[in-house]
CSV table of C-alpha atoms and ligand atoms in Angstrom, one decimal:
chain,number,residue,atom,x,y,z
A,4,MET,CA,257.6,32.3,-18.4
A,5,SER,CA,260.6,33.4,-16.4
A,6,LYS,CA,260.6,36.8,-14.6
A,7,ASN,CA,263.2,38.5,-16.9
A,8,LYS,CA,261.4,37.6,-20.1
A,9,GLY,CA,258.9,39.9,-21.7
A,10,ARG,CA,255.2,39.1,-21.7
A,11,PHE,CA,253.2,38.3,-24.9
A,12,ILE,CA,249.8,40.1,-25.1
A,13,THR,CA,247.5,39.8,-28.0
A,14,VAL,CA,244.3,41.6,-29.0
A,15,GLU,CA,241.6,39.8,-31.0
A,16,GLY,CA,238.1,40.4,-32.3
A,17,GLY,CA,235.9,40.4,-35.4
A,18,GLU,CA,236.0,43.1,-38.0
A,19,GLY,CA,235.6,46.7,-36.7
A,20,ALA,CA,235.7,45.5,-33.0
A,21,GLY,CA,238.0,48.5,-32.1
A,22,LYS,CA,241.4,46.8,-31.9
A,23,SER,CA,243.3,49.7,-33.6
A,24,THR,CA,241.4,52.2,-31.5
A,25,ASN,CA,242.3,50.6,-28.2
A,26,LEU,CA,245.9,49.3,-28.9
A,27,GLU,CA,247.4,52.6,-28.0
A,28,LEU,CA,245.7,52.7,-24.6
A,29,ILE,CA,246.9,49.2,-23.8
A,30,LYS,CA,250.5,50.2,-24.8
A,31,GLU,CA,250.3,53.3,-22.6
A,32,LEU,CA,249.1,51.2,-19.6
A,33,LEU,CA,252.0,48.7,-20.0
A,34,GLU,CA,254.5,51.5,-20.4
A,35,ALA,CA,253.1,53.3,-17.4
A,36,ALA,CA,253.8,50.2,-15.4
A,37,GLY,CA,257.5,50.4,-16.5
A,38,HIS,CA,257.6,47.8,-19.3
A,39,PRO,CA,259.2,48.4,-22.7
A,40,VAL,CA,256.6,47.6,-25.3
A,41,LEU,CA,257.0,46.4,-28.9
A,42,PHE,CA,253.8,46.9,-30.9
A,43,THR,CA,253.2,44.7,-33.9
A,44,ARG,CA,250.5,43.0,-35.9
A,45,GLU,CA,249.4,39.9,-37.8
A,46,PRO,CA,249.4,39.1,-40.6
A,47,GLY,CA,252.5,41.2,-41.0
A,48,GLY,CA,255.0,42.7,-38.5
A,49,THR,CA,258.1,42.1,-40.7
A,50,PRO,CA,258.9,43.3,-44.2
A,51,LEU,CA,258.2,39.8,-45.7
A,52,GLY,CA,255.2,39.4,-43.4
A,53,GLU,CA,253.7,42.6,-44.7
A,54,GLU,CA,254.2,41.4,-48.3
A,55,ILE,CA,252.3,38.2,-47.3
A,56,ARG,CA,249.6,40.4,-45.7
A,57,THR,CA,249.1,42.3,-49.0
A,58,LEU,CA,248.6,38.9,-50.7
A,59,LEU,CA,246.1,37.8,-48.1
A,60,LEU,CA,244.0,40.9,-47.8
A,61,GLY,CA,244.0,41.9,-51.5
A,62,HIS,CA,241.0,41.0,-53.7
A,63,ARG,CA,241.7,38.2,-56.2
A,64,ASP,CA,239.5,37.4,-59.2
A,65,ASP,CA,240.6,33.7,-59.0
A,66,GLY,CA,240.1,33.5,-55.2
A,67,MET,CA,242.4,31.7,-52.8
A,68,ALA,CA,242.1,28.1,-51.5
A,69,ALA,CA,241.5,27.9,-47.7
A,70,GLU,CA,244.6,25.8,-47.2
A,71,THR,CA,246.7,28.4,-49.1
A,72,GLU,CA,245.3,31.1,-46.8
A,73,LEU,CA,246.1,29.0,-43.7
A,74,LEU,CA,249.7,28.3,-44.8
A,75,LEU,CA,250.3,31.9,-45.7
A,76,MET,CA,249.1,33.0,-42.3
A,77,PHE,CA,251.6,30.6,-40.7
A,78,GLY,CA,254.3,31.5,-43.1
A,79,ALA,CA,254.0,35.2,-42.1
A,80,ARG,CA,253.8,34.0,-38.4
A,81,ALA,CA,257.0,32.0,-38.6
A,82,GLU,CA,258.9,35.0,-39.9
A,83,HIS,CA,257.3,37.2,-37.3
A,84,LEU,CA,258.2,34.9,-34.4
A,85,ASN,CA,261.7,34.2,-35.4
A,86,ARG,CA,262.8,37.6,-36.4
A,87,LYS,CA,260.8,39.9,-34.1
A,88,ILE,CA,258.6,38.4,-31.4
A,89,ILE,CA,260.9,35.8,-29.8
A,90,PRO,CA,264.1,38.1,-29.8
A,91,ALA,CA,262.0,40.9,-28.2
A,92,LEU,CA,260.6,38.6,-25.5
A,93,ASN,CA,264.1,37.2,-24.8
A,94,ALA,CA,265.4,40.8,-24.4
A,95,GLY,CA,262.7,41.5,-21.8
A,96,THR,CA,260.5,43.5,-24.0
A,97,TRP,CA,256.7,43.1,-23.8
A,98,VAL,CA,255.1,42.3,-27.1
A,99,LEU,CA,251.7,43.7,-27.9
A,100,CYS,CA,250.3,42.0,-31.0
A,101,ASP,CA,247.2,43.0,-33.0
A,102,ARG,CA,245.8,39.5,-33.7
A,103,PHE,CA,247.7,36.1,-33.5
A,104,THR,CA,246.9,32.4,-33.8
A,105,ASP,CA,243.4,32.7,-32.2
A,106,ALA,CA,242.5,34.6,-35.4
A,107,THR,CA,243.6,31.6,-37.4
A,108,TYR,CA,241.3,29.3,-35.3
A,109,ALA,CA,238.5,31.8,-35.7
A,110,TYR,CA,238.8,32.8,-39.4
A,111,GLN,CA,240.4,29.8,-41.1
A,112,GLY,CA,238.9,27.3,-38.6
A,113,GLY,CA,235.4,28.8,-37.8
A,114,GLY,CA,235.1,30.9,-40.9
A,115,ARG,CA,236.6,28.6,-43.6
A,116,GLY,CA,235.8,25.3,-41.9
A,117,ILE,CA,239.4,23.9,-41.6
A,118,ALA,CA,239.5,21.4,-38.7
A,119,PRO,CA,241.2,22.8,-35.6
A,120,GLU,CA,243.3,19.6,-35.4
A,121,ARG,CA,245.1,20.7,-38.6
A,122,ILE,CA,245.6,24.2,-37.3
A,123,GLN,CA,247.0,22.8,-34.1
A,124,ILE,CA,249.7,20.9,-36.0
A,125,LEU,CA,250.9,24.1,-37.6
A,126,GLU,CA,250.7,26.0,-34.3
A,127,GLN,CA,252.9,23.4,-32.6
A,128,TRP,CA,255.3,23.3,-35.6
A,129,VAL,CA,255.7,27.0,-35.9
A,130,GLN,CA,255.3,28.2,-32.3
A,131,HIS,CA,256.5,25.2,-30.2
A,132,ASP,CA,255.3,26.0,-26.7
A,133,LEU,CA,255.0,29.8,-27.2
A,134,ARG,CA,251.4,31.0,-26.5
A,135,PRO,CA,250.2,34.5,-25.5
A,136,ASP,CA,250.2,35.3,-21.8
A,137,LEU,CA,247.1,37.4,-22.1
A,138,THR,CA,244.6,37.9,-24.9
A,139,LEU,CA,241.9,40.6,-24.9
A,140,LEU,CA,239.0,39.5,-27.0
A,141,LEU,CA,237.0,42.5,-28.2
A,142,ASP,CA,233.5,41.0,-28.8
A,143,LEU,CA,230.5,42.6,-30.4
A,144,PRO,CA,227.6,41.7,-32.7
A,145,VAL,CA,228.8,41.1,-36.2
A,146,GLU,CA,226.5,43.7,-37.8
A,147,VAL,CA,227.7,46.4,-35.4
A,148,GLY,CA,231.4,45.6,-36.2
A,149,LEU,CA,230.8,45.5,-40.0
A,150,GLU,CA,228.9,48.8,-39.9
A,151,ARG,CA,231.8,50.4,-37.9
A,152,ALA,CA,234.5,48.9,-40.3
A,153,GLY,CA,232.5,50.0,-43.3
A,154,ARG,CA,232.4,53.6,-42.1
A,155,ARG,CA,236.2,53.5,-41.9
A,156,SER,CA,237.5,52.0,-45.2
A,157,ALA,CA,236.6,50.0,-48.3
A,158,PRO,CA,236.2,46.2,-47.5
A,159,ASP,CA,239.3,44.0,-47.9
A,160,ARG,CA,239.1,40.4,-49.0
A,161,PHE,CA,238.0,39.2,-45.6
A,162,GLU,CA,235.6,42.0,-44.9
A,163,SER,CA,233.8,41.1,-48.2
A,164,GLU,CA,232.7,37.7,-46.8
A,165,ALA,CA,229.0,37.0,-46.1
A,166,SER,CA,227.5,37.6,-42.6
A,167,GLN,CA,227.4,33.9,-41.8
A,168,PHE,CA,231.2,33.7,-42.1
A,169,PHE,CA,231.6,36.4,-39.4
A,170,GLN,CA,228.9,34.7,-37.2
A,171,ASN,CA,231.1,31.6,-37.3
A,172,VAL,CA,234.2,33.6,-36.6
A,173,ARG,CA,232.6,35.2,-33.6
A,174,ALA,CA,231.3,31.8,-32.3
A,175,ARG,CA,234.8,30.3,-32.5
A,176,TYR,CA,236.4,33.2,-30.7
A,177,LEU,CA,233.8,32.9,-27.9
A,178,ASP,CA,234.4,29.2,-27.8
A,179,ILE,CA,238.2,29.7,-27.3
A,180,ALA,CA,237.5,32.3,-24.6
A,181,LYS,CA,235.3,29.8,-22.7
A,182,LYS,CA,237.8,27.0,-22.9
A,183,GLU,CA,240.8,29.2,-22.1
A,184,SER,CA,239.2,31.7,-19.6
A,185,THR,CA,242.5,32.2,-17.7
A,186,ARG,CA,244.3,33.6,-20.7
A,187,VAL,CA,241.4,35.1,-22.8
A,188,LYS,CA,239.5,38.0,-21.3
A,189,VAL,CA,236.3,39.0,-23.1
A,190,VAL,CA,235.6,42.8,-23.4
A,191,ASP,CA,232.1,43.9,-24.5
A,192,ALA,CA,233.2,46.1,-27.4
A,193,SER,CA,229.6,47.0,-28.4
A,194,MET,CA,229.6,49.7,-25.6
A,195,PRO,CA,230.6,53.3,-26.1
A,196,LEU,CA,234.3,53.8,-26.2
A,197,PRO,CA,234.8,55.1,-22.6
A,198,GLN,CA,233.1,52.0,-21.2
A,199,VAL,CA,235.1,49.7,-23.5
A,200,GLN,CA,238.3,51.4,-22.3
A,201,SER,CA,237.3,51.1,-18.7
A,202,GLN,CA,236.9,47.3,-19.1
A,203,ILE,CA,240.3,47.2,-20.8
A,204,LYS,CA,241.9,49.1,-17.9
A,205,THR,CA,240.5,46.5,-15.5
A,206,VAL,CA,241.7,43.5,-17.5
A,207,VAL,CA,245.2,45.0,-18.0
A,208,GLY,CA,245.4,46.2,-14.4
A,209,ALA,CA,244.6,42.7,-13.1
A,210,PHE,CA,247.2,41.1,-15.5
A,211,LEU,CA,249.9,43.6,-14.4
A,212,SER,CA,249.2,42.8,-10.7
A,213,SER,CA,249.5,39.1,-11.4
A,214,CYS,CA,253.0,39.7,-12.9
A,215,ARG,CA,254.4,41.5,-9.9
B,14,LIG,N1,243.2,37.1,-40.2
B,14,LIG,C1,244.2,37.5,-39.4
B,14,LIG,C2,242.9,35.8,-40.4
B,14,LIG,O1,242.0,35.4,-41.2
B,14,LIG,N2,243.7,34.9,-39.8
B,14,LIG,C3,244.8,35.2,-39.0
B,14,LIG,O2,245.5,34.3,-38.5
B,14,LIG,C4,245.1,36.6,-38.8
B,14,LIG,C5,246.2,37.0,-37.9
B,14,LIG,C6,243.3,41.6,-41.2
B,14,LIG,C7,242.4,40.4,-41.5
B,14,LIG,O3,243.2,39.2,-41.4
B,14,LIG,C8,242.4,38.1,-40.9
B,14,LIG,C9,241.4,38.8,-40.0
B,14,LIG,C10,241.2,40.2,-40.7
B,14,LIG,O4,240.1,40.1,-41.5
B,14,LIG,P1,243.1,43.4,-39.3
B,14,LIG,O5,243.5,44.4,-40.3
B,14,LIG,O6,243.8,43.3,-38.0
B,14,LIG,O7,243.3,41.9,-39.9
B,14,LIG,O8,241.6,43.3,-39.0
B,14,LIG,P2,240.4,44.2,-39.1
B,14,LIG,O9,239.3,43.5,-38.3
B,14,LIG,O10,240.1,44.4,-40.5
B,14,LIG,O11,240.8,45.4,-38.3
B,14,LIG,P3,240.0,46.7,-38.4
B,14,LIG,O12,241.1,47.7,-38.5
B,14,LIG,O13,238.9,46.6,-39.4
B,14,LIG,O14,239.2,46.7,-37.1
B,14,LIG,P4,239.6,47.2,-35.7
B,14,LIG,O15,241.0,47.6,-35.6
B,14,LIG,O16,239.1,46.1,-34.7
B,14,LIG,O17,238.6,48.4,-35.5
B,14,LIG,P5,239.0,50.0,-35.4
B,14,LIG,O18,239.6,50.3,-34.2
B,14,LIG,O19,239.6,50.4,-36.7
B,14,LIG,O20,237.5,50.5,-35.3
B,14,LIG,C11,236.6,50.5,-36.4
B,14,LIG,C12,235.8,51.8,-36.4
B,14,LIG,O21,234.9,51.8,-35.2
B,14,LIG,C13,235.1,53.0,-34.4
B,14,LIG,C14,236.5,53.5,-34.8
B,14,LIG,O22,236.6,54.8,-34.6
B,14,LIG,C15,236.6,53.1,-36.3
B,14,LIG,O23,236.0,54.1,-37.0
B,14,LIG,N3,235.0,52.5,-33.0
B,14,LIG,C16,233.9,52.7,-32.3
B,14,LIG,N4,232.7,53.3,-32.5
B,14,LIG,C17,231.8,53.4,-31.5
B,14,LIG,N5,232.0,52.8,-30.3
B,14,LIG,C18,233.2,52.2,-30.0
B,14,LIG,N6,233.3,51.6,-28.8
B,14,LIG,C19,234.2,52.1,-31.0
B,14,LIG,N7,235.4,51.6,-31.1
B,14,LIG,C20,235.9,51.8,-32.3
């Protein structure tokens, strides 16, 4: 990416990994280094994307086909990229996004069993060559994350899945991190918050240094 363009940073992890808790810290670290930051999330981030999010997360008596779920994720993403993310990056703003396409590989791929090759086709179609510059993967045992998430709010449609679904999600995330270790940095999110935040500061600090 050219020097005058913004950088694209994503935060990923299973349920209750602490993304919301730590996003503000990451934003502060980037801003302290002098970068304008746009904070956004997926699914969602635009008015239409937020409507799609409501459809995706809401409980449905008649369920939802895995393919529908996948296409809705990319529908929201196309809107988000075209209307918000790409214009911001082109204007030199750094974009900090709560989840992105790694979540699709993890949840719709690992969790629902859709072949990664099919996700890849949509990724290329919707994103072209755009990929995050840095991804922080907040990793923790499934039971710990679900217990934390359960303390916070009633389970949405994804959080209502069985434990094996989340084991598969976690395994796929870790697989991505292994294959793309330059971009994806794993943070041990099972630790107490000060230790998690110290790891995040190290990762973000190293990334900022590499951008100078
Ligand atoms: N999805 C998304 C897909 O299936 N495919 C896709 O392509 C995309 C983009 C919504 C859902 O969409 C799915 C995945 C998701 O199921 P979401 O709302 O971003 O995505 O996801 P959630 O995981 O539901 O987000 P949560 O808000 O539940 O979890 P967070 O943000 O990771 O966790 P957070 O910060 O709210 O923390 C949970 C609790 O733990 C405490 C916090 O205080 C809070 O109470 N906590 C800690 N406690 C102890 N020690 C620590 N270190 C702690 N850190 C946080």
